[in-house]
Amino acid sequence: MHMTTPKVAIIYLTYNTAASEHDIPECLRSLEKMDYPMDRVKIIFVENQSSYGKSRPMIERDWFPKAGSTLPPMEYISNTDDVGYAGANVVGLVAAKAWGADYVYLLNQDASVDPHFLSTIVQFAGANPNTAVMQSRIMLGQDRTKLNSKGNAFQYLGFSFSLGANETYIPGAKSDLPVFCASGAAVLVRCSAIETIGLFQSSYYMYHEDVDLSWRARLAGFDVAYVEDSVVYHHYEFLKSIKKVYWMERNRHLTNFINYHWATLFAIAPVALIMEIGTLGFAIKSGWGKQKVRSWLFFWKPSTWAFIRSRRAKVSEFRKVRDADLMKLMCGVIVNQDIENPLLTRVVNPILNVYFGLLKRIVWW
C-alpha cells in the first residue's frame, strides 16, 4: 500500500427518520463495494437528536462488526441536540482533522455510491491542486438513468439550483449555465483549503451552507468543480425540501450579505426588493407565507447583523477575487424544473436577465 494515498474521512449524518431503516443499510452496503484503500478511509457517523429515536443501536449492531473487514474503520458521534446539517458536519470535521484527514467527503444519509466514486474524485483532486470543493455526479436514486445534479448554478439574487435536474443522463453533455457551487449531498472538500476558508457555519442549520462554502472558496481564489466520473445516487424529493423554506430564504439572504461587496448589495437592491415582493406573493399562494415573513424577521435582530459583520470581516481576510470576476460564473435567470410557471419564464426571468446584463457592465470591484 502506498502511504501517499490521501486519507479521506467520510462524514455521514444519521438523523433518524421513518426512512432510515432503508436508507442507511443501502448506503453502507454500497460503501462496502468501494475500491478506495480501506486503511485510508474512515467513516465518521454524526447523529443529531430526532423524535424518531436513534439510529446508533442499529448501526453499531449490524455494521460496526464489519469495520476493518468489509468496511473502513468507523467512529460514532452522538449530538445531544439537533444542530442541523451544518452543525453536524462541523462536529464531524473536528473528528476528521484529529484523524489526520487530507479530505472530507460529505455524504447524505439518503444516498448510495458507485464503487469508484471516491477513487475517481480523489484522483481528480490530486490532478487539480487548486480545486477546493468537488461535487460528484449525483443521479436520482428513484430513477438511476436521470440526474439529480451535475453541479449547481447560482442566480445573482442568491437562488441556487441543480443543473441537469430530472434530465436523462448523457455522458459528457455540457450545461448551458456555469457551475458556481457544489451540492452538499455528495461533495469532497480539501482540508488544507478548509484551514483558510472554514467549512460551514453551524448557525446556518440547513440549506445554502454549500453555496456559502463554494462562494468563499471562489473568493479565496480556489476552484469549485463537478467531477462527472464520480457517481452517487440520491433519493431527492423537492417537496420535502420546500417545506424548509424558512431556512432556504433566510440563508439565501444571509449568504448574500456575507459574501457580496457592499457596493454590489446596493447595486442589486432595487431588483432584490421587487423580487422579495414577488416571492411573498408566491409564498402566500403556496401556503408558506408565514415562513417567508419569518425569514425577514430574522434580519431585524441586532445579533444577526453582528454575525454578518463578523463573517464579512473573516471573508475579507482571504478575499482575493472581485465580484466582477465571480459574476462571470453566475447567471441572470432562475431555472428550477419543479416550480416552472409562465410568469417566471415569460416575465420575471427576462427582467432579471436584463438587470444582470447591466450589473456586469457597472460592477468593477
PDB file of C-alpha atoms in Angstrom, residues 35-221:
ATOM      1  CA  ASP A  35     -12.454   0.393  -4.391  1.00  0.00           C
ATOM      2  CA  TYR A  36     -10.567   3.010  -2.338  1.00  0.00           C
ATOM      3  CA  PRO A  37      -7.888   1.568   0.021  1.00  0.00           C
ATOM      4  CA  MET A  38      -9.765   0.759   3.206  1.00  0.00           C
ATOM      5  CA  ASP A  39      -6.954   1.779   5.539  1.00  0.00           C
ATOM      6  CA  ARG A  40      -7.030   5.328   4.069  1.00  0.00           C
ATOM      7  CA  VAL A  41     -10.736   5.895   4.753  1.00  0.00           C
ATOM      8  CA  LYS A  42     -12.682   6.486   7.936  1.00  0.00           C
ATOM      9  CA  ILE A  43     -16.471   6.711   8.224  1.00  0.00           C
ATOM     10  CA  ILE A  44     -17.489   9.288  10.809  1.00  0.00           C
ATOM     11  CA  PHE A  45     -21.143   8.978  11.779  1.00  0.00           C
ATOM     12  CA  VAL A  46     -22.669  12.087  13.340  1.00  0.00           C
ATOM     13  CA  GLU A  47     -26.167  11.741  14.778  1.00  0.00           C
ATOM     14  CA  ASN A  48     -28.482  14.588  15.705  1.00  0.00           C
ATOM     15  CA  GLN A  49     -31.356  14.163  18.145  1.00  0.00           C
ATOM     16  CA  SER A  50     -34.585  13.063  16.453  1.00  0.00           C
ATOM     17  CA  SER A  51     -38.165  12.438  17.541  1.00  0.00           C
ATOM     18  CA  TYR A  52     -37.873   9.054  15.775  1.00  0.00           C
ATOM     19  CA  GLY A  53     -35.242   7.865  18.239  1.00  0.00           C
ATOM     20  CA  LYS A  54     -31.655   6.872  17.441  1.00  0.00           C
ATOM     21  CA  SER A  55     -30.005   5.104  14.522  1.00  0.00           C
ATOM     22  CA  ARG A  56     -26.895   4.316  16.553  1.00  0.00           C
ATOM     23  CA  PRO A  57     -28.024   0.983  18.077  1.00  0.00           C
ATOM     24  CA  MET A  58     -28.841  -0.470  14.642  1.00  0.00           C
ATOM     25  CA  ILE A  59     -25.585   0.757  13.103  1.00  0.00           C
ATOM     26  CA  GLU A  60     -23.413  -0.457  15.957  1.00  0.00           C
ATOM     27  CA  ARG A  61     -25.158  -3.829  15.979  1.00  0.00           C
ATOM     28  CA  ASP A  62     -25.243  -4.519  12.226  1.00  0.00           C
ATOM     29  CA  TRP A  63     -22.345  -2.520  10.783  1.00  0.00           C
ATOM     30  CA  PHE A  64     -19.610  -1.841  13.342  1.00  0.00           C
ATOM     31  CA  PRO A  65     -18.594  -5.539  13.353  1.00  0.00           C
ATOM     32  CA  LYS A  66     -17.688  -5.089   9.672  1.00  0.00           C
ATOM     33  CA  ALA A  67     -15.243  -2.240  10.368  1.00  0.00           C
ATOM     34  CA  GLY A  68     -11.789  -3.277   9.198  1.00  0.00           C
ATOM     35  CA  SER A  69     -13.132  -6.193   7.124  1.00  0.00           C
ATOM     36  CA  THR A  70     -15.682  -5.153   4.507  1.00  0.00           C
ATOM     37  CA  LEU A  71     -15.904  -1.553   5.708  1.00  0.00           C
ATOM     38  CA  PRO A  72     -13.315   1.037   6.797  1.00  0.00           C
ATOM     39  CA  PRO A  73     -12.753   1.996  10.441  1.00  0.00           C
ATOM     40  CA  MET A  74     -15.687   3.862  11.975  1.00  0.00           C
ATOM     41  CA  GLU A  75     -16.372   6.449  14.639  1.00  0.00           C
ATOM     42  CA  TYR A  76     -19.767   7.411  16.023  1.00  0.00           C
ATOM     43  CA  ILE A  77     -20.590  10.817  17.490  1.00  0.00           C
ATOM     44  CA  SER A  78     -23.988  11.476  19.082  1.00  0.00           C
ATOM     45  CA  ASN A  79     -25.003  15.098  19.486  1.00  0.00           C
ATOM     46  CA  THR A  80     -27.169  15.964  22.479  1.00  0.00           C
ATOM     47  CA  ASP A  81     -29.242  18.340  20.308  1.00  0.00           C
ATOM     48  CA  ASP A  82     -30.355  18.649  16.716  1.00  0.00           C
ATOM     49  CA  VAL A  83     -27.690  21.001  15.337  1.00  0.00           C
ATOM     50  CA  GLY A  84     -28.797  20.534  11.729  1.00  0.00           C
ATOM     51  CA  TYR A  85     -26.822  19.576   8.665  1.00  0.00           C
ATOM     52  CA  ALA A  86     -24.322  22.417   9.010  1.00  0.00           C
ATOM     53  CA  GLY A  87     -23.632  21.928  12.715  1.00  0.00           C
ATOM     54  CA  ALA A  88     -23.311  18.145  12.486  1.00  0.00           C
ATOM     55  CA  ASN A  89     -20.761  18.396   9.676  1.00  0.00           C
ATOM     56  CA  VAL A  90     -18.743  20.869  11.746  1.00  0.00           C
ATOM     57  CA  VAL A  91     -18.687  18.271  14.545  1.00  0.00           C
ATOM     58  CA  GLY A  92     -17.607  15.610  12.052  1.00  0.00           C
ATOM     59  CA  LEU A  93     -14.842  17.851  10.740  1.00  0.00           C
ATOM     60  CA  VAL A  94     -13.257  18.056  14.205  1.00  0.00           C
ATOM     61  CA  ALA A  95     -13.026  14.256  14.308  1.00  0.00           C
ATOM     62  CA  ALA A  96     -11.742  14.133  10.720  1.00  0.00           C
ATOM     63  CA  LYS A  97      -8.939  16.596  11.487  1.00  0.00           C
ATOM     64  CA  ALA A  98      -7.990  14.678  14.632  1.00  0.00           C
ATOM     65  CA  TRP A  99      -7.637  11.542  12.466  1.00  0.00           C
ATOM     66  CA  GLY A 100      -5.415  13.464  10.042  1.00  0.00           C
ATOM     67  CA  ALA A 101      -7.729  13.531   7.010  1.00  0.00           C
ATOM     68  CA  ASP A 102      -6.499  15.144   3.808  1.00  0.00           C
ATOM     69  CA  TYR A 103     -10.066  15.414   2.530  1.00  0.00           C
ATOM     70  CA  VAL A 104     -13.562  15.159   3.928  1.00  0.00           C
ATOM     71  CA  TYR A 105     -16.332  13.686   1.821  1.00  0.00           C
ATOM     72  CA  LEU A 106     -19.808  14.837   2.886  1.00  0.00           C
ATOM     73  CA  LEU A 107     -22.441  12.242   2.083  1.00  0.00           C
ATOM     74  CA  ASN A 108     -26.196  12.472   2.561  1.00  0.00           C
ATOM     75  CA  GLN A 109     -27.944   9.761   4.537  1.00  0.00           C
ATOM     76  CA  ASP A 110     -30.351   9.036   1.661  1.00  0.00           C
ATOM     77  CA  ALA A 111     -27.547   8.417  -0.840  1.00  0.00           C
ATOM     78  CA  SER A 112     -25.664   5.372  -2.103  1.00  0.00           C
ATOM     79  CA  VAL A 113     -22.421   5.267  -4.036  1.00  0.00           C
ATOM     80  CA  ASP A 114     -20.793   3.756  -7.101  1.00  0.00           C
ATOM     81  CA  PRO A 115     -17.745   1.604  -6.225  1.00  0.00           C
ATOM     82  CA  HIS A 116     -15.401   4.108  -7.919  1.00  0.00           C
ATOM     83  CA  PHE A 117     -16.978   7.290  -6.517  1.00  0.00           C
ATOM     84  CA  LEU A 118     -14.135   8.062  -4.117  1.00  0.00           C
ATOM     85  CA  SER A 119     -11.107   6.919  -6.108  1.00  0.00           C
ATOM     86  CA  THR A 120     -12.132   8.959  -9.159  1.00  0.00           C
ATOM     87  CA  ILE A 121     -12.808  12.175  -7.266  1.00  0.00           C
ATOM     88  CA  VAL A 122      -9.616  11.933  -5.186  1.00  0.00           C
ATOM     89  CA  GLN A 123      -7.661  11.319  -8.385  1.00  0.00           C
ATOM     90  CA  PHE A 124      -9.241  14.473  -9.826  1.00  0.00           C
ATOM     91  CA  ALA A 125      -8.306  16.386  -6.677  1.00  0.00           C
ATOM     92  CA  GLY A 126      -4.701  15.241  -6.976  1.00  0.00           C
ATOM     93  CA  ALA A 127      -4.521  16.431 -10.570  1.00  0.00           C
ATOM     94  CA  ASN A 128      -6.160  19.782  -9.721  1.00  0.00           C
ATOM     95  CA  PRO A 129      -4.482  21.077  -6.550  1.00  0.00           C
ATOM     96  CA  ASN A 130      -6.193  24.482  -6.681  1.00  0.00           C
ATOM     97  CA  THR A 131      -9.658  22.925  -6.548  1.00  0.00           C
ATOM     98  CA  ALA A 132     -11.041  23.076  -3.018  1.00  0.00           C
ATOM     99  CA  VAL A 133     -14.609  21.834  -3.465  1.00  0.00           C
ATOM    100  CA  MET A 134     -15.545  18.945  -5.791  1.00  0.00           C
ATOM    101  CA  GLN A 135     -19.028  17.556  -6.362  1.00  0.00           C
ATOM    102  CA  SER A 136     -19.732  14.068  -7.629  1.00  0.00           C
ATOM    103  CA  ARG A 137     -22.283  13.445 -10.367  1.00  0.00           C
ATOM    104  CA  ILE A 138     -25.494  12.947  -8.406  1.00  0.00           C
ATOM    105  CA  MET A 139     -28.067  10.676 -10.015  1.00  0.00           C
ATOM    106  CA  LEU A 140     -31.627  10.198  -8.803  1.00  0.00           C
ATOM    107  CA  GLY A 141     -31.931   7.188  -6.532  1.00  0.00           C
ATOM    108  CA  GLN A 142     -35.524   6.707  -7.701  1.00  0.00           C
ATOM    109  CA  ASP A 143     -34.501   6.544 -11.383  1.00  0.00           C
ATOM    110  CA  ARG A 144     -30.813   5.934 -11.923  1.00  0.00           C
ATOM    111  CA  THR A 145     -30.976   6.990 -15.577  1.00  0.00           C
ATOM    112  CA  LYS A 146     -31.757  10.572 -14.528  1.00  0.00           C
ATOM    113  CA  LEU A 147     -29.675  13.318 -12.975  1.00  0.00           C
ATOM    114  CA  ASN A 148     -30.236  14.995  -9.662  1.00  0.00           C
ATOM    115  CA  SER A 149     -27.298  17.410 -10.072  1.00  0.00           C
ATOM    116  CA  LYS A 150     -24.236  17.898 -12.234  1.00  0.00           C
ATOM    117  CA  GLY A 151     -23.158  20.901 -10.242  1.00  0.00           C
ATOM    118  CA  ASN A 152     -25.271  23.830  -9.106  1.00  0.00           C
ATOM    119  CA  ALA A 153     -25.836  27.153 -10.823  1.00  0.00           C
ATOM    120  CA  PHE A 154     -26.139  30.429  -8.924  1.00  0.00           C
ATOM    121  CA  GLN A 155     -28.525  33.239  -9.809  1.00  0.00           C
ATOM    122  CA  TYR A 156     -27.196  36.608  -8.663  1.00  0.00           C
ATOM    123  CA  LEU A 157     -30.032  37.229  -6.153  1.00  0.00           C
ATOM    124  CA  GLY A 158     -28.877  34.153  -4.241  1.00  0.00           C
ATOM    125  CA  PHE A 159     -31.010  31.388  -5.744  1.00  0.00           C
ATOM    126  CA  SER A 160     -29.127  28.149  -6.330  1.00  0.00           C
ATOM    127  CA  PHE A 161     -30.456  25.278  -8.427  1.00  0.00           C
ATOM    128  CA  SER A 162     -29.261  21.929  -9.695  1.00  0.00           C
ATOM    129  CA  LEU A 163     -28.018  21.700 -13.254  1.00  0.00           C
ATOM    130  CA  GLY A 164     -29.495  18.804 -15.195  1.00  0.00           C
ATOM    131  CA  ALA A 165     -32.155  18.026 -12.575  1.00  0.00           C
ATOM    132  CA  ASN A 166     -34.533  15.265 -13.728  1.00  0.00           C
ATOM    133  CA  GLU A 167     -32.844  15.071 -17.137  1.00  0.00           C
ATOM    134  CA  THR A 168     -31.760  11.771 -18.663  1.00  0.00           C
ATOM    135  CA  TYR A 169     -28.005  11.497 -18.200  1.00  0.00           C
ATOM    136  CA  ILE A 170     -25.962  11.900 -21.381  1.00  0.00           C
ATOM    137  CA  PRO A 171     -22.206  11.316 -20.901  1.00  0.00           C
ATOM    138  CA  GLY A 172     -20.136  14.430 -21.493  1.00  0.00           C
ATOM    139  CA  ALA A 173     -23.130  16.707 -22.091  1.00  0.00           C
ATOM    140  CA  LYS A 174     -22.391  20.289 -21.089  1.00  0.00           C
ATOM    141  CA  SER A 175     -24.776  22.609 -19.270  1.00  0.00           C
ATOM    142  CA  ASP A 176     -25.816  25.944 -20.738  1.00  0.00           C
ATOM    143  CA  LEU A 177     -25.080  27.616 -17.399  1.00  0.00           C
ATOM    144  CA  PRO A 178     -21.794  27.507 -15.471  1.00  0.00           C
ATOM    145  CA  VAL A 179     -21.234  25.520 -12.277  1.00  0.00           C
ATOM    146  CA  PHE A 180     -20.840  28.068  -9.489  1.00  0.00           C
ATOM    147  CA  CYS A 181     -21.288  25.881  -6.434  1.00  0.00           C
ATOM    148  CA  ALA A 182     -21.406  22.262  -5.321  1.00  0.00           C
ATOM    149  CA  SER A 183     -24.262  20.355  -3.741  1.00  0.00           C
ATOM    150  CA  GLY A 184     -23.597  19.302  -0.154  1.00  0.00           C
ATOM    151  CA  ALA A 185     -25.288  15.937  -0.795  1.00  0.00           C
ATOM    152  CA  ALA A 186     -22.092  14.416  -2.215  1.00  0.00           C
ATOM    153  CA  VAL A 187     -19.013  16.611  -2.102  1.00  0.00           C
ATOM    154  CA  LEU A 188     -15.272  16.280  -1.468  1.00  0.00           C
ATOM    155  CA  VAL A 189     -13.573  19.187   0.328  1.00  0.00           C
ATOM    156  CA  ARG A 190      -9.810  19.675   0.637  1.00  0.00           C
ATOM    157  CA  CYS A 191      -8.820  20.027   4.292  1.00  0.00           C
ATOM    158  CA  SER A 192      -5.934  22.387   3.548  1.00  0.00           C
ATOM    159  CA  ALA A 193      -8.458  24.778   1.961  1.00  0.00           C
ATOM    160  CA  ILE A 194     -10.731  24.443   4.985  1.00  0.00           C
ATOM    161  CA  GLU A 195      -7.859  25.805   7.080  1.00  0.00           C
ATOM    162  CA  THR A 196      -8.219  29.034   5.078  1.00  0.00           C
ATOM    163  CA  ILE A 197     -11.945  29.369   4.423  1.00  0.00           C
ATOM    164  CA  GLY A 198     -13.567  27.113   7.041  1.00  0.00           C
ATOM    165  CA  LEU A 199     -16.287  24.562   6.320  1.00  0.00           C
ATOM    166  CA  PHE A 200     -19.799  25.549   7.447  1.00  0.00           C
ATOM    167  CA  GLN A 201     -21.274  27.940   9.978  1.00  0.00           C
ATOM    168  CA  SER A 202     -23.357  25.958  12.466  1.00  0.00           C
ATOM    169  CA  SER A 203     -25.947  28.748  12.651  1.00  0.00           C
ATOM    170  CA  TYR A 204     -26.985  28.001   9.061  1.00  0.00           C
ATOM    171  CA  TYR A 205     -28.617  24.807  10.398  1.00  0.00           C
ATOM    172  CA  MET A 206     -29.646  23.584   6.932  1.00  0.00           C
ATOM    173  CA  TYR A 207     -29.687  24.804   3.308  1.00  0.00           C
ATOM    174  CA  HIS A 208     -27.375  27.170   1.472  1.00  0.00           C
ATOM    175  CA  GLU A 209     -24.345  26.268   3.591  1.00  0.00           C
ATOM    176  CA  ASP A 210     -22.952  24.525   0.490  1.00  0.00           C
ATOM    177  CA  VAL A 211     -23.465  27.710  -1.556  1.00  0.00           C
ATOM    178  CA  ASP A 212     -21.694  29.727   1.123  1.00  0.00           C
ATOM    179  CA  LEU A 213     -18.778  27.256   1.176  1.00  0.00           C
ATOM    180  CA  SER A 214     -18.350  27.310  -2.603  1.00  0.00           C
ATOM    181  CA  TRP A 215     -18.640  31.103  -2.724  1.00  0.00           C
ATOM    182  CA  ARG A 216     -15.989  31.523  -0.038  1.00  0.00           C
ATOM    183  CA  ALA A 217     -13.727  29.087  -1.860  1.00  0.00           C
ATOM    184  CA  ARG A 218     -14.028  31.125  -5.049  1.00  0.00           C
ATOM    185  CA  LEU A 219     -13.448  34.414  -3.201  1.00  0.00           C
ATOM    186  CA  ALA A 220     -10.220  32.938  -1.807  1.00  0.00           C
ATOM    187  CA  GLY A 221      -9.039  32.054  -5.311  1.00  0.00           C
TER     188      GLY A 221
END
